[in-house]
CSV table of C-alpha atoms in Angstrom, one decimal:
chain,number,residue,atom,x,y,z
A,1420,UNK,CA,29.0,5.5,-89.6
A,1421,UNK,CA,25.0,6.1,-90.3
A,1422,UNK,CA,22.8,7.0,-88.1
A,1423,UNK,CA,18.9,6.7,-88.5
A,1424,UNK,CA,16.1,7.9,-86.5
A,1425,UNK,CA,12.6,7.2,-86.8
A,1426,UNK,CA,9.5,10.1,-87.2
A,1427,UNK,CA,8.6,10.0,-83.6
A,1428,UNK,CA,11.9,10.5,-82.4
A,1429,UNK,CA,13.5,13.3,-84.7
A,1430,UNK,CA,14.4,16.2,-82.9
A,1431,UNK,CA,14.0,14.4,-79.8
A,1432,UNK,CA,16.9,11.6,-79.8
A,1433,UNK,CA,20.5,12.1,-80.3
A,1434,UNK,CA,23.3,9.7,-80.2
A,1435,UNK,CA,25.8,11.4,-78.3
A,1436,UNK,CA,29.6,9.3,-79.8
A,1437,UNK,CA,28.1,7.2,-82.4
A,1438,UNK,CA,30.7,4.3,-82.7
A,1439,UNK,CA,31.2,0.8,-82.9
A,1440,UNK,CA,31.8,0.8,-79.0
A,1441,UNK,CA,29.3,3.6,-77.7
A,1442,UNK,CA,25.6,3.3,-78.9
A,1443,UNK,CA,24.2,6.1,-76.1
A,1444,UNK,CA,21.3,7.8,-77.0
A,1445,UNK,CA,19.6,11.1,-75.6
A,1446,UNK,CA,16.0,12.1,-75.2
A,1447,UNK,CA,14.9,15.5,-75.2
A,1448,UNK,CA,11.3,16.7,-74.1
A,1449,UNK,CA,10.1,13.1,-72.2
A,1450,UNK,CA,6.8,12.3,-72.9
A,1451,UNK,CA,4.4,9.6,-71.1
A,1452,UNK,CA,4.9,8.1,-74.8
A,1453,UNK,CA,8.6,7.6,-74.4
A,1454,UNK,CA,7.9,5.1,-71.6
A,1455,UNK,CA,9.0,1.2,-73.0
A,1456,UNK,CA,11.2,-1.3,-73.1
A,1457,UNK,CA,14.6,-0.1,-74.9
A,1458,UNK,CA,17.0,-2.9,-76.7
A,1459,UNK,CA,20.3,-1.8,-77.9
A,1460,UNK,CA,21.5,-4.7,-80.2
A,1461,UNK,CA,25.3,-5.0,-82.5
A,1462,UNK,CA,25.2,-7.0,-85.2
A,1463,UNK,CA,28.5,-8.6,-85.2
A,1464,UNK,CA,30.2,-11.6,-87.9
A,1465,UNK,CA,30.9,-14.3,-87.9
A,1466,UNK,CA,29.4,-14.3,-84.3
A,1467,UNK,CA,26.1,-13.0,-84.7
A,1468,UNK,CA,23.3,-10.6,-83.3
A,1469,UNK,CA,24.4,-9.3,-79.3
A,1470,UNK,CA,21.8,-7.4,-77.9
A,1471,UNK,CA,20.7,-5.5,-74.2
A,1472,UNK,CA,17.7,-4.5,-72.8
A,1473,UNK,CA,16.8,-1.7,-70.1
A,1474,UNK,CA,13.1,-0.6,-68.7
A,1475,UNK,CA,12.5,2.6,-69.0
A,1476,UNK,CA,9.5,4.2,-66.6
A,1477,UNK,CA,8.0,7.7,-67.0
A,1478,UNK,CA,7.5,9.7,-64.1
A,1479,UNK,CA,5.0,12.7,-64.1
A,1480,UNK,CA,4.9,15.3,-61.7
A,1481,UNK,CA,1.6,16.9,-61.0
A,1482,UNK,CA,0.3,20.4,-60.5
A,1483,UNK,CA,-1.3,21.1,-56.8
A,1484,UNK,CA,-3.8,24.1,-56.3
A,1485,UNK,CA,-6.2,24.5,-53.7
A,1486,UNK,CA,-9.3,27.2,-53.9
A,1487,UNK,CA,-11.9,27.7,-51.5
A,1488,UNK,CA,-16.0,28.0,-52.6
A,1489,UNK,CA,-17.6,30.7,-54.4
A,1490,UNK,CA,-20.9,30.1,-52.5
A,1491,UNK,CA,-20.8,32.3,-49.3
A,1492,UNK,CA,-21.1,30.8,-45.8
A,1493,UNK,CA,-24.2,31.6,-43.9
A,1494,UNK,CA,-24.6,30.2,-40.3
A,1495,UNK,CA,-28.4,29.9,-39.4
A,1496,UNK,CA,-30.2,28.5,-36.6
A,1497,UNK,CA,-30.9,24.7,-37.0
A,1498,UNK,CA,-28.8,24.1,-40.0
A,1499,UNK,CA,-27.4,20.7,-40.3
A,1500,UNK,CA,-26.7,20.6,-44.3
A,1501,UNK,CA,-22.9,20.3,-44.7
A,1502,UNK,CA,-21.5,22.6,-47.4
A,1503,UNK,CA,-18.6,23.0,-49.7
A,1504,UNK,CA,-15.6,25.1,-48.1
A,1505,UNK,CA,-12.7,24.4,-50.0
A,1506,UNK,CA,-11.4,22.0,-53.0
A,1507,UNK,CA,-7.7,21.0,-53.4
A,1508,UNK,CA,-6.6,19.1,-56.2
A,1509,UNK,CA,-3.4,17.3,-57.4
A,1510,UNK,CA,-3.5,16.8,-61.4
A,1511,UNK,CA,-1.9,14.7,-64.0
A,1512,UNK,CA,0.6,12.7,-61.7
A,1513,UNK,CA,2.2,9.3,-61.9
A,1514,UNK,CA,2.3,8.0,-59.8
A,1515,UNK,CA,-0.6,9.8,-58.0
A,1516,UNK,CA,-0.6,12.2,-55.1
A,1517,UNK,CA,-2.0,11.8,-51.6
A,1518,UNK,CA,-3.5,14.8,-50.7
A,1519,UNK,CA,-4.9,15.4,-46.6
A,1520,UNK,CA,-6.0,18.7,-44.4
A,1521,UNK,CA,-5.1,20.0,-41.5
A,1522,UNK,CA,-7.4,22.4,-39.4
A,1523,UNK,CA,-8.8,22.4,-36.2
A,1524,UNK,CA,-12.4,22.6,-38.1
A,1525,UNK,CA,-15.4,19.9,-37.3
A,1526,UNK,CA,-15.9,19.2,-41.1
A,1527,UNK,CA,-15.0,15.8,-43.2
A,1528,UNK,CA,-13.1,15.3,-46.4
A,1529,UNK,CA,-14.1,13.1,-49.6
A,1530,UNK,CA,-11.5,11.6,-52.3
A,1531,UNK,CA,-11.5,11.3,-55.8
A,1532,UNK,CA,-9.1,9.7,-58.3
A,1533,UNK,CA,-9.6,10.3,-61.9
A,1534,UNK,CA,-7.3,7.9,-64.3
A,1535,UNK,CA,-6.2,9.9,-67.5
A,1536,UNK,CA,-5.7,8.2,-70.8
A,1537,UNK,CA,-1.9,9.5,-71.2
A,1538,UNK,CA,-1.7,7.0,-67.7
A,1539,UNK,CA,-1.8,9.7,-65.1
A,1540,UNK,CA,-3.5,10.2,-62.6
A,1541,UNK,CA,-5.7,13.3,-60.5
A,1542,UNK,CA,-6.6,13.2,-57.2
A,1543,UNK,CA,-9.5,16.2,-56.1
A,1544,UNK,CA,-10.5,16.2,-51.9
A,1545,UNK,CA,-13.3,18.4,-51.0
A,1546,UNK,CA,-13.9,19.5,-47.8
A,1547,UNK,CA,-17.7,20.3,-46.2
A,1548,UNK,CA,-18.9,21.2,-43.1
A,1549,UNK,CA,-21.5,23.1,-41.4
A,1550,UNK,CA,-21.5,26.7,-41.1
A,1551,UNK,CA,-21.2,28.4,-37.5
A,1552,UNK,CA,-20.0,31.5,-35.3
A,1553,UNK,CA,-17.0,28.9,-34.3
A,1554,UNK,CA,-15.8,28.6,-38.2
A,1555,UNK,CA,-15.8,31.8,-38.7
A,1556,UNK,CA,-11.9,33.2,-39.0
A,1557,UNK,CA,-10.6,29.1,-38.4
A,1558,UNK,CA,-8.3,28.3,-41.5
A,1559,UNK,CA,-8.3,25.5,-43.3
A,1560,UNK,CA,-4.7,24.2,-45.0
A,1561,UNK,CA,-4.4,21.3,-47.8
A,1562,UNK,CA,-1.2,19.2,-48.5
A,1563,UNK,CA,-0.3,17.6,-51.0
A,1564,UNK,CA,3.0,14.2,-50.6
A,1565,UNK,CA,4.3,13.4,-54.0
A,1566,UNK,CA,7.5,11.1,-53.8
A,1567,UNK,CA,9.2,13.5,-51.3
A,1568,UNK,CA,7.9,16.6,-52.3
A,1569,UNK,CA,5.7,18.6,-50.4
A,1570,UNK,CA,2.8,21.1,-51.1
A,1571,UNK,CA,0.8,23.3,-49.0
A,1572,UNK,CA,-1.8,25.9,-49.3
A,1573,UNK,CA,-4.5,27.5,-47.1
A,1574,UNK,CA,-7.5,29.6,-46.8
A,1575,UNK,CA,-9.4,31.6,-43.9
A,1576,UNK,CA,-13.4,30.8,-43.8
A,1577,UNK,CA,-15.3,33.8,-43.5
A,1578,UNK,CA,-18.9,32.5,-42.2
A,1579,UNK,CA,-21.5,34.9,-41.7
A,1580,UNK,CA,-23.6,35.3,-38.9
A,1581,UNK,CA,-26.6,36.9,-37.0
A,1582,UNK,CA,-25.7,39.6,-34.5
A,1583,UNK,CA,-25.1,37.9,-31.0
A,1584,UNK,CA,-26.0,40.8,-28.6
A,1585,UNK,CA,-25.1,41.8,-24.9
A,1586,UNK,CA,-25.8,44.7,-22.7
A,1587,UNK,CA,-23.0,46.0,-20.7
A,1588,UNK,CA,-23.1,49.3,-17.9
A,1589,UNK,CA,-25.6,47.6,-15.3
A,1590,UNK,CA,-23.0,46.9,-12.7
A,1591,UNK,CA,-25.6,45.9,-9.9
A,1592,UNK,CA,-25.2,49.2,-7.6
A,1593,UNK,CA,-27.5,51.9,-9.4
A,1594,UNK,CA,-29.1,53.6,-6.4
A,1595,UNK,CA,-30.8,57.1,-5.9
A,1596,UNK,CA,-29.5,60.1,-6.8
A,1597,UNK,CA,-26.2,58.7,-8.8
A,1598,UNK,CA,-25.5,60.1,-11.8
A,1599,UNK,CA,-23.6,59.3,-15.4
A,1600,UNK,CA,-24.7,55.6,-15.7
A,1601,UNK,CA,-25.7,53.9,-19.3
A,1602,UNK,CA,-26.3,50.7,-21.4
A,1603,UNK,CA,-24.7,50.1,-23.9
A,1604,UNK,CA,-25.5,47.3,-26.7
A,1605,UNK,CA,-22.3,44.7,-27.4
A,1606,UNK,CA,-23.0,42.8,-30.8
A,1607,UNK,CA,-20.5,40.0,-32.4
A,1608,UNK,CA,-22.0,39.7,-36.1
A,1609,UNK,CA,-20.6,39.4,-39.5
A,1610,UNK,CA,-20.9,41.1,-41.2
A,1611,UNK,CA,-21.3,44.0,-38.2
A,1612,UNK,CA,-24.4,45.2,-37.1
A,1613,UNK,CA,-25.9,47.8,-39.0
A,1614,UNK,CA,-28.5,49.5,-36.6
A,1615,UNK,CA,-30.1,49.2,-33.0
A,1616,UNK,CA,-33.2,49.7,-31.3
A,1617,UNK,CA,-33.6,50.0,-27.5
A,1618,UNK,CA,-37.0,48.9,-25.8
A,1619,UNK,CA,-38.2,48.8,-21.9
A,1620,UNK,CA,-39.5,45.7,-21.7
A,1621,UNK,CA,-43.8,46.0,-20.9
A,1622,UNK,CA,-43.2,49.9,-21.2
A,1623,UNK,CA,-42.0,52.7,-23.1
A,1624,UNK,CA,-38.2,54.5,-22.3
A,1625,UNK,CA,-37.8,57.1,-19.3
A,1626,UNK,CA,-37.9,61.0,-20.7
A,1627,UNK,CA,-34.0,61.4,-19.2
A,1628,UNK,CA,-32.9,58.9,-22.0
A,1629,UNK,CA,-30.5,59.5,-25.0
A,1630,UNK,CA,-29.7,56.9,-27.3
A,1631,UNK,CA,-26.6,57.6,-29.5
A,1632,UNK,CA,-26.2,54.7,-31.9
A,1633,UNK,CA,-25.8,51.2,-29.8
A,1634,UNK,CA,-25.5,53.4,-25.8
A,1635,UNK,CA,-28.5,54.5,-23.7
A,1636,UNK,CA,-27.3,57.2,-21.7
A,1637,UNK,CA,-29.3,58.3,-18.8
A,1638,UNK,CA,-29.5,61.9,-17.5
A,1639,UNK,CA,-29.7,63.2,-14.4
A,1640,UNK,CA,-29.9,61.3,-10.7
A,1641,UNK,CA,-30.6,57.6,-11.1
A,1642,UNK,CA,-34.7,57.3,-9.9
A,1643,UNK,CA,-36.8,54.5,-9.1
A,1644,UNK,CA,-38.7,55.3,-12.3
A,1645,UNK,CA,-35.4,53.7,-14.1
A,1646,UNK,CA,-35.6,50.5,-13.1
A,1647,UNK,CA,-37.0,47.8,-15.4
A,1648,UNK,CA,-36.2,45.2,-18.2
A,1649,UNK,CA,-34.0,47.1,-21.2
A,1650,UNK,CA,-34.1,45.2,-24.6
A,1651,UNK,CA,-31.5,46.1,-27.3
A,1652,UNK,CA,-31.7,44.9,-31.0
A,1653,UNK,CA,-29.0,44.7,-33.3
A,1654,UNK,CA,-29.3,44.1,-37.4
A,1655,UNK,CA,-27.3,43.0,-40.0
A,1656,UNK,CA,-28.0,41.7,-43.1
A,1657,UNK,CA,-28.0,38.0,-42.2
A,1658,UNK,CA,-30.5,38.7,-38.9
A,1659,UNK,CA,-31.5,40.5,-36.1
A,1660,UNK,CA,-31.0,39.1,-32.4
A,1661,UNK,CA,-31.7,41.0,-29.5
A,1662,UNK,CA,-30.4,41.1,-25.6
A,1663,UNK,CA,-31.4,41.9,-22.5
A,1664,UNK,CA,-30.2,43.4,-19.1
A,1665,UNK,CA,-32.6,44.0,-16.0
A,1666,UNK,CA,-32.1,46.6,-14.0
A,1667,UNK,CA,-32.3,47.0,-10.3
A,1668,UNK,CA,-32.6,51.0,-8.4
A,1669,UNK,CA,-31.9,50.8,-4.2
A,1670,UNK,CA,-31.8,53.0,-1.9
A,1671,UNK,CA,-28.5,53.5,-0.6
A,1672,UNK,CA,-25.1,52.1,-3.1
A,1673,UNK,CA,-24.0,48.7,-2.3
A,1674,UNK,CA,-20.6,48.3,-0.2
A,1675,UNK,CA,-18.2,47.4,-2.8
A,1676,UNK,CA,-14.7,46.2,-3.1
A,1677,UNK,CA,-14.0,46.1,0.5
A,1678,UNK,CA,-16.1,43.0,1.8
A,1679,UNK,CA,-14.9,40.9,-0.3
A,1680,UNK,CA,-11.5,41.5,0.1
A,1681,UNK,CA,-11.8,40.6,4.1
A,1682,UNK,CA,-13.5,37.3,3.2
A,1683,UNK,CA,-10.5,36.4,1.3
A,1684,UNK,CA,-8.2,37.3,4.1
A,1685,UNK,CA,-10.3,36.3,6.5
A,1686,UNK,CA,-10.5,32.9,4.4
A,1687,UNK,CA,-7.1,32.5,4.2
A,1688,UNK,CA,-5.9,32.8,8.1
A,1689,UNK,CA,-8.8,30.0,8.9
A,1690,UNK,CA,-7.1,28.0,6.3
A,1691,UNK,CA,-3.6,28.7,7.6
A,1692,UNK,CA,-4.6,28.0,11.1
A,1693,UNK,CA,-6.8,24.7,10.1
A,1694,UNK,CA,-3.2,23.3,8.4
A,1695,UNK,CA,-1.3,24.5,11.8
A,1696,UNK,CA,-3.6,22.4,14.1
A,1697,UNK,CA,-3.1,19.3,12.2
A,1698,UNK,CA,0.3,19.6,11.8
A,1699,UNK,CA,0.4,20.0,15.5
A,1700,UNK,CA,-1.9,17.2,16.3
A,1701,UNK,CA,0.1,14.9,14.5
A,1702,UNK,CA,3.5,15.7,16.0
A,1703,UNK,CA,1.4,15.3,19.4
A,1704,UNK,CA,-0.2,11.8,18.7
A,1705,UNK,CA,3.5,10.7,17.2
A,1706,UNK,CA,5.7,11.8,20.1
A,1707,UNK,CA,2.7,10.3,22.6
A,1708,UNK,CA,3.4,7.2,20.8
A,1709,UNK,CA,7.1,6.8,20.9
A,1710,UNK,CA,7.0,7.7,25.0
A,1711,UNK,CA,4.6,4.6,25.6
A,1712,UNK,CA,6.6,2.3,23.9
A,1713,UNK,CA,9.9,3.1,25.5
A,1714,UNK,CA,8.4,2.8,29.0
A,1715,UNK,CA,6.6,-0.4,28.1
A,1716,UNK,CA,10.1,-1.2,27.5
A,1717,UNK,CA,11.5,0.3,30.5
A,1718,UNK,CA,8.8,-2.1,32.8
A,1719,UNK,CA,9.5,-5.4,30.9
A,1720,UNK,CA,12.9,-4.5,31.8
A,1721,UNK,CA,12.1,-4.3,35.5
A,1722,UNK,CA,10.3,-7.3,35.7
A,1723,UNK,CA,11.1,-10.2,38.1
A,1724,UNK,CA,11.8,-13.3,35.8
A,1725,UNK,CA,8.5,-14.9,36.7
A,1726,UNK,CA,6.5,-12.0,35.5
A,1727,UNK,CA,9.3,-11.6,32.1
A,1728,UNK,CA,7.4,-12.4,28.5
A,1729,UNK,CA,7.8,-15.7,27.1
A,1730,UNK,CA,11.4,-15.5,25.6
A,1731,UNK,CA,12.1,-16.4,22.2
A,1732,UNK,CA,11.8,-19.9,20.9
A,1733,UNK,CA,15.0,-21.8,20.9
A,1734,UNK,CA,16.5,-23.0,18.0
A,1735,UNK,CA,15.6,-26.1,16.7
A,1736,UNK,CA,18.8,-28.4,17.0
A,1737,UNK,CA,18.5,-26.7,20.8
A,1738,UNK,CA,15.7,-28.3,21.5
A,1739,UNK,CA,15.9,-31.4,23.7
A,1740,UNK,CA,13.2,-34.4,22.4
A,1741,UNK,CA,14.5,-36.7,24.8
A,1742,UNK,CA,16.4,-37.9,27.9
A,1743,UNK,CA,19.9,-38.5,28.0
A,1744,UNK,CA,22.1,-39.2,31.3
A,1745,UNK,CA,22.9,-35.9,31.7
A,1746,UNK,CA,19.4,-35.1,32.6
A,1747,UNK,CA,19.0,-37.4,34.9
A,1748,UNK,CA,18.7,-37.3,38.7
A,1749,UNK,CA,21.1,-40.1,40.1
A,1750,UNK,CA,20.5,-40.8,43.5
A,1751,UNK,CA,22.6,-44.1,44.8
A,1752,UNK,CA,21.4,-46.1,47.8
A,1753,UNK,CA,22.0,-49.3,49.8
A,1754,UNK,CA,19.8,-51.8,48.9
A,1755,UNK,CA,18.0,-52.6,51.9
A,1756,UNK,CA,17.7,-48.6,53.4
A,1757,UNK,CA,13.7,-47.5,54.0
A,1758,UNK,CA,12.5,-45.6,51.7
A,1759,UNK,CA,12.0,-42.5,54.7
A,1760,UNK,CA,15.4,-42.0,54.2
A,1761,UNK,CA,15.0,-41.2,50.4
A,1762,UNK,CA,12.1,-38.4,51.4
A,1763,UNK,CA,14.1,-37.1,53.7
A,1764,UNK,CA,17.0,-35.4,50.4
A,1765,UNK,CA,16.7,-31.8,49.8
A,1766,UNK,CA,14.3,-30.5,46.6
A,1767,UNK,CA,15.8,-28.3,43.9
A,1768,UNK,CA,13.5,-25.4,43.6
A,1769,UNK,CA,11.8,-25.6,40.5
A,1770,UNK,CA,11.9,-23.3,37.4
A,1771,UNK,CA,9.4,-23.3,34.9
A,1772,UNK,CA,10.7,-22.7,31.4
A,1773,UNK,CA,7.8,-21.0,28.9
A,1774,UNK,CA,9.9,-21.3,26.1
A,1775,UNK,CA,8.8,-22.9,22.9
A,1776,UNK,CA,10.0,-26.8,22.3
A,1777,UNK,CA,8.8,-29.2,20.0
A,1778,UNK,CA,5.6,-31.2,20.4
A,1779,UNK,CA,6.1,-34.3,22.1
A,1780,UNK,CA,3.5,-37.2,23.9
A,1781,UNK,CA,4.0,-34.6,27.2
A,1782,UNK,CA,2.8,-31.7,25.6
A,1783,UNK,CA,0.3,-33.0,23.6
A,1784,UNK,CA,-1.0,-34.4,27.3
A,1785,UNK,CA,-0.6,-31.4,29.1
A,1786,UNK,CA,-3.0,-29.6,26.2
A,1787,UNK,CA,-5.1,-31.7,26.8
A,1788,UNK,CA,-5.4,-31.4,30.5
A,1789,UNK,CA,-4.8,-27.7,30.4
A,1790,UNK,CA,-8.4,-26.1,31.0
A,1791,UNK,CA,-9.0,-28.3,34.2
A,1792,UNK,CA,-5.2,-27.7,36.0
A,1793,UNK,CA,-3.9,-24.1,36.0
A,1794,UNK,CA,-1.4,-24.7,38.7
A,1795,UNK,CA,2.0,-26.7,38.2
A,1796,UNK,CA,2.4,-29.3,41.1
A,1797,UNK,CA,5.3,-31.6,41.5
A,1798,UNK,CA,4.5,-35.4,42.1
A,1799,UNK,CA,6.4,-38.7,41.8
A,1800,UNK,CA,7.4,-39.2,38.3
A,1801,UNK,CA,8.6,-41.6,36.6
A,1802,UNK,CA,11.2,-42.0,33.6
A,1803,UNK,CA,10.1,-45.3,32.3
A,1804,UNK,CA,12.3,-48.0,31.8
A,1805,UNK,CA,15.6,-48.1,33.8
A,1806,UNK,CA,18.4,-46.6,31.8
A,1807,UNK,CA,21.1,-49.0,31.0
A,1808,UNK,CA,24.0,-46.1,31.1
A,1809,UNK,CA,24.0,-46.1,35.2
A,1810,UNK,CA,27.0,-46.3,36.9
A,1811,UNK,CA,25.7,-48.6,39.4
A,1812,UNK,CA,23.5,-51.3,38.3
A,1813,UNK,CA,22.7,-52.9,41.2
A,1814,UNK,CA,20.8,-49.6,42.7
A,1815,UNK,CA,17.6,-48.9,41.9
A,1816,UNK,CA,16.9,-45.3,40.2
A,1817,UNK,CA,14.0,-43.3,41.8
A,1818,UNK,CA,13.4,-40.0,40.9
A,1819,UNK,CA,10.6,-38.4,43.5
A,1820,UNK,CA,9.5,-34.8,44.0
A,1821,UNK,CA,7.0,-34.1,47.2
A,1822,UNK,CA,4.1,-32.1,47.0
A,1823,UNK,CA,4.6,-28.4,47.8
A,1824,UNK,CA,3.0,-25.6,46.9
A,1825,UNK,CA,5.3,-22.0,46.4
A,1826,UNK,CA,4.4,-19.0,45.2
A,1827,UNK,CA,5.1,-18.1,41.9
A,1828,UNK,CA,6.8,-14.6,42.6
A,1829,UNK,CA,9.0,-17.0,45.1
A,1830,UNK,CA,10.2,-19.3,42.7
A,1831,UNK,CA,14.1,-19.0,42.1
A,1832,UNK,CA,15.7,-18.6,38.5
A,1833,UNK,CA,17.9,-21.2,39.0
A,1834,UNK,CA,17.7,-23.8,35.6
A,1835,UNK,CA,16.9,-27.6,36.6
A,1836,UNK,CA,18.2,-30.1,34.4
A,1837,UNK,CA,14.3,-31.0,34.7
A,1838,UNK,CA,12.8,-28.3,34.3
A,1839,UNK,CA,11.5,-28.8,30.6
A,1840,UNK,CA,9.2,-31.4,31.8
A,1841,UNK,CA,5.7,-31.1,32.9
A,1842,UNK,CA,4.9,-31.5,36.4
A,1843,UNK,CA,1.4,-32.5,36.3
A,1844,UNK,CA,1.9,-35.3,34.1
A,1845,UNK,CA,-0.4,-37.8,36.3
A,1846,UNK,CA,-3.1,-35.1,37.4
A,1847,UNK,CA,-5.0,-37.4,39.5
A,1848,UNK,CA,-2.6,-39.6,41.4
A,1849,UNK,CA,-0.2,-38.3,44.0
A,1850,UNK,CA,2.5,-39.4,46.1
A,1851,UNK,CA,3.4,-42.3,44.0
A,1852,UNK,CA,6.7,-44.1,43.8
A,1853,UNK,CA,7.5,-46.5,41.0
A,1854,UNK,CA,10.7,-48.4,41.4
A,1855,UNK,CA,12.7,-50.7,39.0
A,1856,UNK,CA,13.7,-54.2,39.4
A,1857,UNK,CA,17.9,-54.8,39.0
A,1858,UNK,CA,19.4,-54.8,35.6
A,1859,UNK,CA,19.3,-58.6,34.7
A,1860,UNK,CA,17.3,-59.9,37.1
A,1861,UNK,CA,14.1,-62.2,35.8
A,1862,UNK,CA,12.7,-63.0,39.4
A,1863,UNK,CA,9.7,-61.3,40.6
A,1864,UNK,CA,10.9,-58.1,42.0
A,1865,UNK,CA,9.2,-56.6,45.7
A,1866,UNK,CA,9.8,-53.0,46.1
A,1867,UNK,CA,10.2,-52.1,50.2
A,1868,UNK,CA,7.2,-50.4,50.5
A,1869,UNK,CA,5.1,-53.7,49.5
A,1870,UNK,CA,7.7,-55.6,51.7
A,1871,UNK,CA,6.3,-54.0,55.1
């Protein structure tokens, strides 16, 4: 069996079984060229041309670097201009890269995508920012996602600054006569502080002073003539700052460590004892509470019934709307007997029930009557019509009640079939008797009282 290969393959493609029934095919050294459509075809007769297609796609991974600026850093006073700190860069990939950074820095990061002609593609970030104290030492990382793979690389800044200069020694307590006390001059610079000078501020340096490189030693007893304003100035080769301390001489040395150790103490008991006396009011004021209620228990429990709260409302299907038989008073007579007879029967004590009922044409009158009559009166009452359901009804039903007054603390709790309805329910008119005529009877009915 022949096989043939064409110019741009040789050397790079090989059939691997060359036969009728395996046409497989190798590629050595893939180039972006060798991307295409591929058709493997048999010629076959009497049947003709078969053929198969697949896509093949090129994939180029790319080469990730990161370097940081040649130019140096220089924080100055006022400078706003934002500079470049570092470049990372992701080259000849396909697809492309995406590249980000991770720092703590307050800078901000530009893109760029370049498309090759081989159909790659390179992807550059730069990152800028302005130069200060806080940069200096921060680092600064790039990485670099490319289908699952995962570059990093970092750098340290190294900004430099002026000198930032303090004066340490002056603890506040330099009084007369102490001895061994000096300044010395604290700088934070990059690159470090080449040289100091020390000045007394509108005046020249005591004669007792020694200066040894960035300390101002002082010999001899501390003196009044000590005191002043000392300036220290430290130089690099970015700038020179300078700082100063003042300096106070007394008399006698300041109490130290002591006092404020007893304030803290002392602090802490008030605090202590503040938390205690709350506490304790509060248990007070709670335990205060609980005994009043249980004995304004104990003294609703002692009460006489007249002088007991309003008990509870009675359920609803409790609740009596209207008469029935049961509640009525049946008193049976002969029919011709004088009515002293009827006045002379024994009253039922009344008993006046607070409870709740339902609103009904008697309380709805008794509301309205209630700011003018405080007091609960019996009078002659009347129950309407005569009620068909009495045993007798030849008799005539008269229900009376005489006027009597009774203290309330006198009244007995004994419950009268009556004693849901209101006594004063004819406020104006008193010993009144209404009588009914016999059950059947149309003639013109006489009671005995308009007889005589």
């Amino acid at each position: 069996m022949g096989v043939s290969i064409l110019s741009p393959y040789k050397g790079r493609v090989k059939f691997l079984s060359p036969s009728f029934q395996d046409g497989t095919i190798q590629l050595f050294r893939l180039q972006l060229d060798d991307e295409g459509v591929y058709i493997c075809e048999f010629a076959t007769f009497p049947t003709g041309n078969r053929e198969s297609q697949l896509n093949l796609t090129v994939l180029a991974k790319p080469n990730n670097w990161m370097e940081g600026t040649t130019r140096p850093l220089i924080a100055r006073v006022g400078m706003t201009e934002k500079i470049l700190v570092a470049t990372c860069t992701s080259s000849n990939g396909k697809p492309s890269s995406s590249v980000t950074w991770d720092t703590t820095l307050k800078g901000a990061a530009e893109f760029q995508e370049i498309h090759n002609t081989n159909g790659t593609i390179t992807v550059i970030s730069r990152y800028r920012l302005v130069p200060s104290r806080e940069a200096h030492r921060q680092q600064l990382t790039c990485i670099v996602n490319y289908r699952g793979d995962r570059f990093t690389d970092s750098i340290t800044l190294n900004v430099q600054y002026e000198p930032e200069v303090t004066i340490e020694g002056f603890d506040g307590n330099w009084f007369l006569n102490r001895k061994d006390v000096k300044l010395t001059c604290k700088s934070d610079a990059n690159p470090p502080a080449t040289s100091y000078q020390w000045k007394l501020l509108n005046g020249s340096l005591p004669e007792n002073v020694e200066i040894q490189n960035n300390t101002l030693f002082f010999k001899g007893p501390v003196s009044h003539s000590l005191a002043g304003t000392y300036i220290c100035e430290a130089t690099n080769t970015i700038g020179t700052r300078s700082g100063l301390v003042e300096v106070n001489v007394t008399d006698k040395p300041l109490p130290q460590g002591a006092p404020g150790d007893l304030i803290g103490i002392v602090g802490g008991v008030v605090a202590a004892v503040l938390l205690i006396g709350v506490a304790v009011t509060v248990l007070i004021v709670y335990r205060r509470q609980q005994k009043s209620r249980s004995e304004t228990d104990n003294d609703l429990t002692d009460l006489p019934p007249s002088h007991k709260p309003i008990p509870p409302p009675k359920r609803k299907l409790e609740m009596k709307t209207h008469l029935t038989a049961e509640d009525i008073q049946v008193v049976h007579l002969d029919n011709m007997k004088h009515e002293e007879e009827i006045q002379k029967l024994p009253l039922q004590t009344l008993y006046y029930d607070l409870a709740t009922t339902e609103p009904s044409a008697y309380t709805d009158r008794l509301n309205e009557d209630q700011g003018l009559h405080r007091r609960y009166e019996p009078e002659w009452t009347t129950f309407g019509k005569c009620h068909s359901a009495v045993p007798d009804a030849r008799d005539r039903l008269t229900c009376c009640y005489s006027r009597q007054e009774q203290p309330l603390e006198k009244i007995s709790p004994v419950y009268n079939p009556l004693s849901y309805l209101p006594e004063d329910l004819y406020p104006y008119h008193a010993d009144v008797s209404i009588c009914c005529p016999p059950p059947g009877s149309r003639a013109p009915h006489i009671c005995p009282k308009e007889q005589a």
